[in-house]
Short mmCIF file of C-alpha atoms in Angstrom, two decimals:
data_model
loop_
_atom_site.label_atom_id
_atom_site.label_comp_id
_atom_site.label_asym_id
_atom_site.label_seq_id
_atom_site.Cartn_x
_atom_site.Cartn_y
_atom_site.Cartn_z
CA MET A 15 14.53 27.30 -9.14
CA SER A 16 15.65 27.72 -12.80
CA ALA A 17 12.54 26.24 -14.38
CA TYR A 18 9.36 24.40 -13.79
CA ASN A 19 9.26 21.06 -15.67
CA ILE A 20 5.81 20.23 -16.96
CA VAL A 21 5.08 16.85 -18.70
CA SER A 22 2.39 16.16 -21.35
CA ILE A 23 1.20 12.62 -21.71
CA ALA A 24 -0.76 12.75 -24.87
CA GLY A 25 -1.07 12.05 -28.59
CA SER A 26 0.68 13.86 -31.47
CA ASP A 27 -1.19 16.23 -33.75
CA PRO A 28 0.79 16.89 -36.99
CA SER A 29 -1.23 20.14 -37.63
CA GLY A 30 0.22 21.61 -34.38
CA GLY A 31 -3.06 22.82 -32.97
CA ALA A 32 -3.85 20.10 -30.35
CA GLY A 33 -2.17 17.30 -28.47
CA ILE A 34 1.56 17.23 -27.62
CA GLN A 35 2.28 20.12 -29.99
CA ALA A 36 -0.31 22.44 -28.45
CA ASP A 37 0.78 21.49 -24.95
CA LEU A 38 4.42 22.26 -25.63
CA LYS A 39 3.42 25.68 -27.05
CA ALA A 40 1.31 26.42 -23.97
CA PHE A 41 4.02 25.36 -21.56
CA SER A 42 6.51 27.58 -23.35
CA ALA A 43 4.08 30.53 -23.37
CA HIS A 44 3.81 30.33 -19.65
CA GLY A 45 7.55 30.17 -19.10
CA THR A 46 7.90 26.54 -18.16
CA TYR A 47 10.01 23.69 -19.59
CA GLY A 48 7.93 21.11 -21.57
CA MET A 49 8.53 17.36 -21.56
CA THR A 50 6.49 14.65 -23.33
CA VAL A 51 5.42 11.13 -23.29
CA ILE A 52 3.71 10.18 -26.58
CA THR A 53 0.76 7.79 -26.41
CA ALA A 54 -0.46 7.82 -30.03
CA LEU A 55 0.37 9.18 -33.41
CA THR A 56 -2.49 10.72 -35.50
CA ALA A 57 -2.86 11.65 -39.12
CA GLN A 58 -4.62 14.89 -38.67
CA SER A 59 -5.18 18.34 -40.11
CA THR A 60 -7.45 21.30 -39.51
CA ARG A 61 -10.11 19.38 -41.48
CA GLY A 62 -10.17 16.17 -39.33
CA VAL A 63 -8.46 12.92 -38.30
CA THR A 64 -7.80 10.34 -40.97
CA GLY A 65 -5.89 7.85 -38.78
CA VAL A 66 -4.72 6.93 -35.38
CA HIS A 67 -1.77 4.72 -34.50
CA GLY A 68 -1.44 3.82 -30.78
CA VAL A 69 2.07 3.54 -29.27
CA PRO A 70 2.64 0.05 -27.77
CA VAL A 71 1.83 0.16 -24.03
CA ASP A 72 5.18 -1.21 -23.04
CA PHE A 73 6.92 1.66 -24.83
CA VAL A 74 4.65 4.18 -23.21
CA THR A 75 5.68 2.81 -19.86
CA GLN A 76 9.27 2.84 -20.87
CA GLN A 77 9.04 6.50 -21.83
CA MET A 78 7.48 7.34 -18.46
CA ASP A 79 9.86 5.32 -16.28
CA THR A 80 12.91 6.58 -18.19
CA LEU A 81 11.75 10.29 -17.87
CA PHE A 82 10.38 10.14 -14.35
CA THR A 83 13.45 8.46 -12.76
CA ASP A 84 15.64 11.31 -14.04
CA ALA A 85 13.73 14.61 -14.18
CA THR A 86 12.06 16.54 -11.39
CA VAL A 87 8.42 16.97 -12.44
CA HIS A 88 6.35 19.83 -11.15
CA ALA A 89 3.08 19.10 -12.93
CA VAL A 90 1.56 16.68 -15.43
CA LYS A 91 -1.08 17.12 -18.12
CA VAL A 92 -2.70 13.87 -19.34
CA GLY A 93 -4.52 14.06 -22.65
CA MET A 94 -5.22 11.46 -25.29
CA LEU A 95 -4.71 7.91 -24.04
CA ALA A 96 -6.40 5.96 -26.86
CA THR A 97 -6.72 2.49 -25.20
CA ALA A 98 -7.56 0.99 -21.80
CA GLU A 99 -4.11 -0.53 -21.53
CA ILE A 100 -2.40 2.84 -21.91
CA THR A 101 -4.81 4.42 -19.47
CA GLU A 102 -4.01 1.82 -16.87
CA ALA A 103 -0.30 2.19 -17.45
CA VAL A 104 -0.48 5.94 -17.02
CA ALA A 105 -2.51 5.61 -13.79
CA ASP A 106 0.03 3.14 -12.54
CA ALA A 107 3.02 5.39 -13.29
CA ILE A 108 1.36 8.39 -11.63
CA VAL A 109 1.13 6.41 -8.42
CA ARG A 110 4.55 4.80 -8.65
CA HIS A 111 6.36 7.97 -9.34
CA GLU A 112 4.20 10.01 -6.97
CA LEU A 113 3.64 12.64 -9.65
CA PRO A 114 2.23 16.04 -8.46
CA ASN A 115 -0.36 18.42 -9.92
CA VAL A 116 -1.95 15.94 -12.30
CA VAL A 117 -4.41 17.55 -14.71
CA VAL A 118 -6.48 15.09 -16.77
CA ASP A 119 -8.18 16.32 -19.92
CA PRO A 120 -10.31 13.36 -20.76
CA VAL A 121 -9.81 13.45 -24.58
CA MET A 122 -12.52 11.25 -26.11
CA VAL A 123 -13.72 12.83 -29.38
CA ALA A 124 -11.92 15.42 -31.58
CA LYS A 125 -13.84 18.54 -32.66
CA SER A 126 -14.13 16.96 -36.06
CA GLY A 127 -16.21 14.16 -34.48
CA ASP A 128 -13.48 11.52 -34.73
CA ARG A 129 -13.16 9.28 -31.65
CA LEU A 130 -9.77 9.44 -29.89
CA LEU A 131 -10.41 7.12 -26.96
CA GLU A 132 -11.72 3.54 -27.40
CA SER A 133 -15.18 2.97 -25.91
CA SER A 134 -13.63 0.13 -23.88
CA ALA A 135 -11.17 2.53 -22.31
CA VAL A 136 -13.86 4.83 -20.76
CA LYS A 137 -14.19 2.49 -17.72
CA ALA A 138 -10.39 2.38 -17.21
CA LEU A 139 -10.28 6.24 -17.37
CA ARG A 140 -13.19 6.53 -14.86
CA THR A 141 -12.07 3.92 -12.29
CA LEU A 142 -8.21 3.86 -12.55
CA LEU A 143 -7.04 7.32 -13.59
CA LEU A 144 -9.64 9.87 -12.40
CA PRO A 145 -9.06 8.98 -8.63
CA HIS A 146 -5.43 10.11 -8.99
CA ALA A 147 -6.13 13.42 -10.69
CA ASP A 148 -5.72 16.75 -8.97
CA LEU A 149 -8.00 18.29 -11.62
CA ILE A 150 -10.06 16.94 -14.53
CA THR A 151 -11.23 19.24 -17.34
CA PRO A 152 -14.06 17.57 -19.31
CA ASN A 153 -16.32 19.30 -21.74
CA LEU A 154 -20.09 18.51 -21.67
CA PRO A 155 -20.01 15.54 -24.12
CA GLU A 156 -17.06 14.07 -22.17
CA ALA A 157 -18.80 14.55 -18.88
CA ALA A 158 -21.90 12.73 -20.26
CA ASP A 159 -19.67 9.91 -21.42
CA LEU A 160 -17.99 9.59 -18.14
CA LEU A 161 -21.25 9.61 -16.21
CA GLY A 162 -23.38 7.53 -18.60
CA GLU A 163 -25.95 10.40 -18.73
CA PRO A 164 -27.43 12.70 -21.37
CA GLU A 165 -25.32 15.80 -22.11
CA ALA A 166 -26.18 18.76 -19.95
CA ALA A 167 -28.38 21.35 -21.67
CA ASP A 168 -28.38 23.97 -18.94
CA LEU A 169 -26.24 25.37 -16.19
CA ALA A 170 -28.16 23.70 -13.32
CA THR A 171 -27.51 20.20 -14.88
CA MET A 172 -23.91 21.30 -15.40
CA ARG A 173 -23.51 22.02 -11.74
CA ALA A 174 -25.11 18.72 -10.73
CA GLN A 175 -22.92 16.74 -13.21
CA ALA A 176 -19.77 18.42 -11.88
CA GLY A 177 -20.65 17.19 -8.46
CA ARG A 178 -21.18 13.71 -9.65
CA LEU A 179 -17.84 13.76 -11.49
CA LEU A 180 -16.20 14.78 -8.23
CA GLU A 181 -17.67 11.58 -6.70
CA LEU A 182 -15.52 9.59 -9.14
CA GLY A 183 -12.48 10.52 -7.12
CA PRO A 184 -10.62 13.57 -8.54
CA ARG A 185 -9.65 16.34 -6.18
CA ARG A 186 -11.25 18.94 -8.44
CA VAL A 187 -13.48 19.12 -11.50
CA LEU A 188 -13.57 21.97 -14.03
CA LEU A 189 -16.57 21.29 -16.19
CA LYS A 190 -16.44 23.36 -19.37
CA GLY A 191 -19.68 24.78 -20.70
CA GLY A 192 -18.59 25.76 -24.18
CA HIS A 193 -21.14 23.53 -25.78
CA LEU A 194 -24.05 25.32 -24.06
CA ALA A 195 -25.90 28.06 -26.05
CA GLY A 196 -25.77 31.75 -24.98
CA GLU A 197 -23.59 34.83 -25.27
CA GLU A 198 -21.41 33.59 -22.34
CA SER A 199 -19.45 30.47 -21.93
CA VAL A 200 -19.55 29.28 -18.27
CA ASP A 201 -17.12 26.79 -16.69
CA VAL A 202 -17.92 25.26 -13.30
CA LEU A 203 -15.17 24.36 -10.81
CA VAL A 204 -16.06 22.12 -7.85
CA SER A 205 -13.50 20.91 -5.31
CA ARG A 206 -13.16 18.74 -2.26
CA ASP A 207 -11.57 21.51 -0.25
CA ALA A 208 -13.14 24.75 -1.58
CA GLU A 209 -16.44 26.34 -2.49
CA PRO A 210 -17.62 26.12 -6.09
CA VAL A 211 -16.39 28.78 -8.50
CA GLU A 212 -17.81 29.76 -11.83
CA PHE A 213 -15.69 31.24 -14.66
CA ARG A 214 -17.51 33.34 -17.35
CA ALA A 215 -16.25 34.55 -20.74
CA ARG A 216 -17.96 36.10 -23.69
CA ARG A 217 -18.14 33.92 -26.77
CA MET A 218 -16.13 35.00 -29.79
CA ALA A 219 -17.07 34.61 -33.45
CA THR A 220 -14.39 32.31 -34.85
CA ARG A 221 -14.32 28.81 -36.11
CA ASN A 222 -10.63 28.53 -35.27
CA THR A 223 -10.88 26.77 -31.90
CA HIS A 224 -8.91 23.54 -32.60
CA GLY A 225 -7.07 22.47 -29.46
CA THR A 226 -8.70 24.74 -27.03
CA GLY A 227 -9.20 21.88 -24.53
CA CYS A 228 -5.61 20.80 -24.78
CA THR A 229 -4.39 24.46 -24.46
CA LEU A 230 -6.55 25.19 -21.39
CA SER A 231 -5.57 22.03 -19.51
CA SER A 232 -1.77 22.43 -20.31
CA SER A 233 -1.94 26.05 -19.37
CA ILE A 234 -3.51 25.14 -16.01
CA ALA A 235 -0.77 22.43 -15.51
CA ALA A 236 1.86 25.01 -16.15
CA LEU A 237 0.37 27.46 -13.70
CA LEU A 238 -0.71 25.17 -10.86
CA PRO A 239 2.74 25.04 -9.28
CA ARG A 240 3.15 28.76 -9.46
CA ARG A 241 -0.11 30.12 -8.22
CA PRO A 242 -1.52 30.13 -4.63
CA ASP A 243 -4.58 28.04 -5.49
CA ALA A 244 -6.24 26.14 -8.29
CA ALA A 245 -8.90 28.77 -8.96
CA THR A 246 -6.26 31.39 -9.56
CA ALA A 247 -4.36 29.14 -11.89
CA ILE A 248 -7.50 28.40 -13.81
CA ALA A 249 -8.49 32.06 -14.05
CA ASP A 250 -5.09 33.02 -15.43
CA ALA A 251 -5.13 30.05 -17.86
CA LYS A 252 -8.54 31.06 -19.16
CA ALA A 253 -7.46 34.69 -19.59
CA TYR A 254 -4.50 33.46 -21.75
CA LEU A 255 -6.80 31.19 -23.71
CA THR A 256 -9.48 33.82 -24.34
CA GLU A 257 -6.86 36.06 -25.90
CA ALA A 258 -5.45 33.11 -27.88
CA ILE A 259 -8.94 32.49 -29.32
CA ARG A 260 -9.59 36.19 -29.98
CA ARG A 261 -6.47 36.25 -32.12
CA ALA A 262 -6.78 32.81 -33.63
CA ASP A 263 -7.67 34.16 -37.07
CA GLU A 264 -4.07 35.54 -37.35
CA VAL A 265 -2.80 31.93 -37.66
CA ASP A 266 -3.25 30.33 -41.13
CA ALA A 267 -2.66 26.62 -40.59
CA GLY A 268 -5.15 25.11 -43.00
CA GLY A 269 -8.56 25.40 -44.57
CA GLY A 270 -10.60 23.79 -41.79
CA GLN A 271 -11.00 24.49 -38.03
CA GLY A 272 -7.69 26.23 -37.27
CA PRO A 273 -5.70 26.51 -34.03
CA VAL A 274 -5.60 29.18 -31.38
CA HIS A 275 -2.66 31.66 -31.29
CA HIS A 276 -0.56 30.21 -28.54
CA PHE A 277 2.17 32.87 -28.88
CA HIS A 278 -0.08 35.99 -28.99
CA PRO A 279 1.93 37.88 -26.39
CA TRP A 280 4.95 37.92 -28.81
CA TRP A 281 3.68 37.90 -32.45
#
């Protein structure tokens, strides 16, 4: 095999730190060939989001059908979907084209606090898309939104919420604990076919963490077809992201919350 083809279905971030741009960087960093389906345009910088322009749902479908009837796809990362109609179209395409290794990062709110998924689309995400995901990667606020519960404030609640997210239909749930307090950040992986696994990493003092969720989920998607199991793919993706965060201050992309260093192995 000459290359693994990984597709990002997500929104565009002009600052390059998140969304389609971050996904393509992560795909490349892991030695895979990146392809894209763009669901939304954003006006965005390291300081925040000033505008969102959704791509018409018919054109999102046209992008997917044109690409998926031609290219062999080895994994898919789903990010910003913006509307219920786009969410439904993406779920339908995943089924029709029998796409493998589907990683869903349920992007709802940017780190700046700007909402990237309409409130009316949460039900479509929960009922139509999540049951077709091989892995979902919510953070604590996203998990609370999906479950209609308060945000977890401790590890025990995190573990319980991860189990309830699994009941929504995905094959696996990686619930990210970066919003909890403490010297360590703990992520919880629960699966239908394996025992729970916890991933721990020491927190680093940097404000430049824009796009960490996009980068982690796209890294996992790039590694899933090339690792013996999901836990190994996640562990390797987290090791890559940890170093990308540690060296994030080397990238000067604006005066706000900057991106991680996607290409830290090379420069």
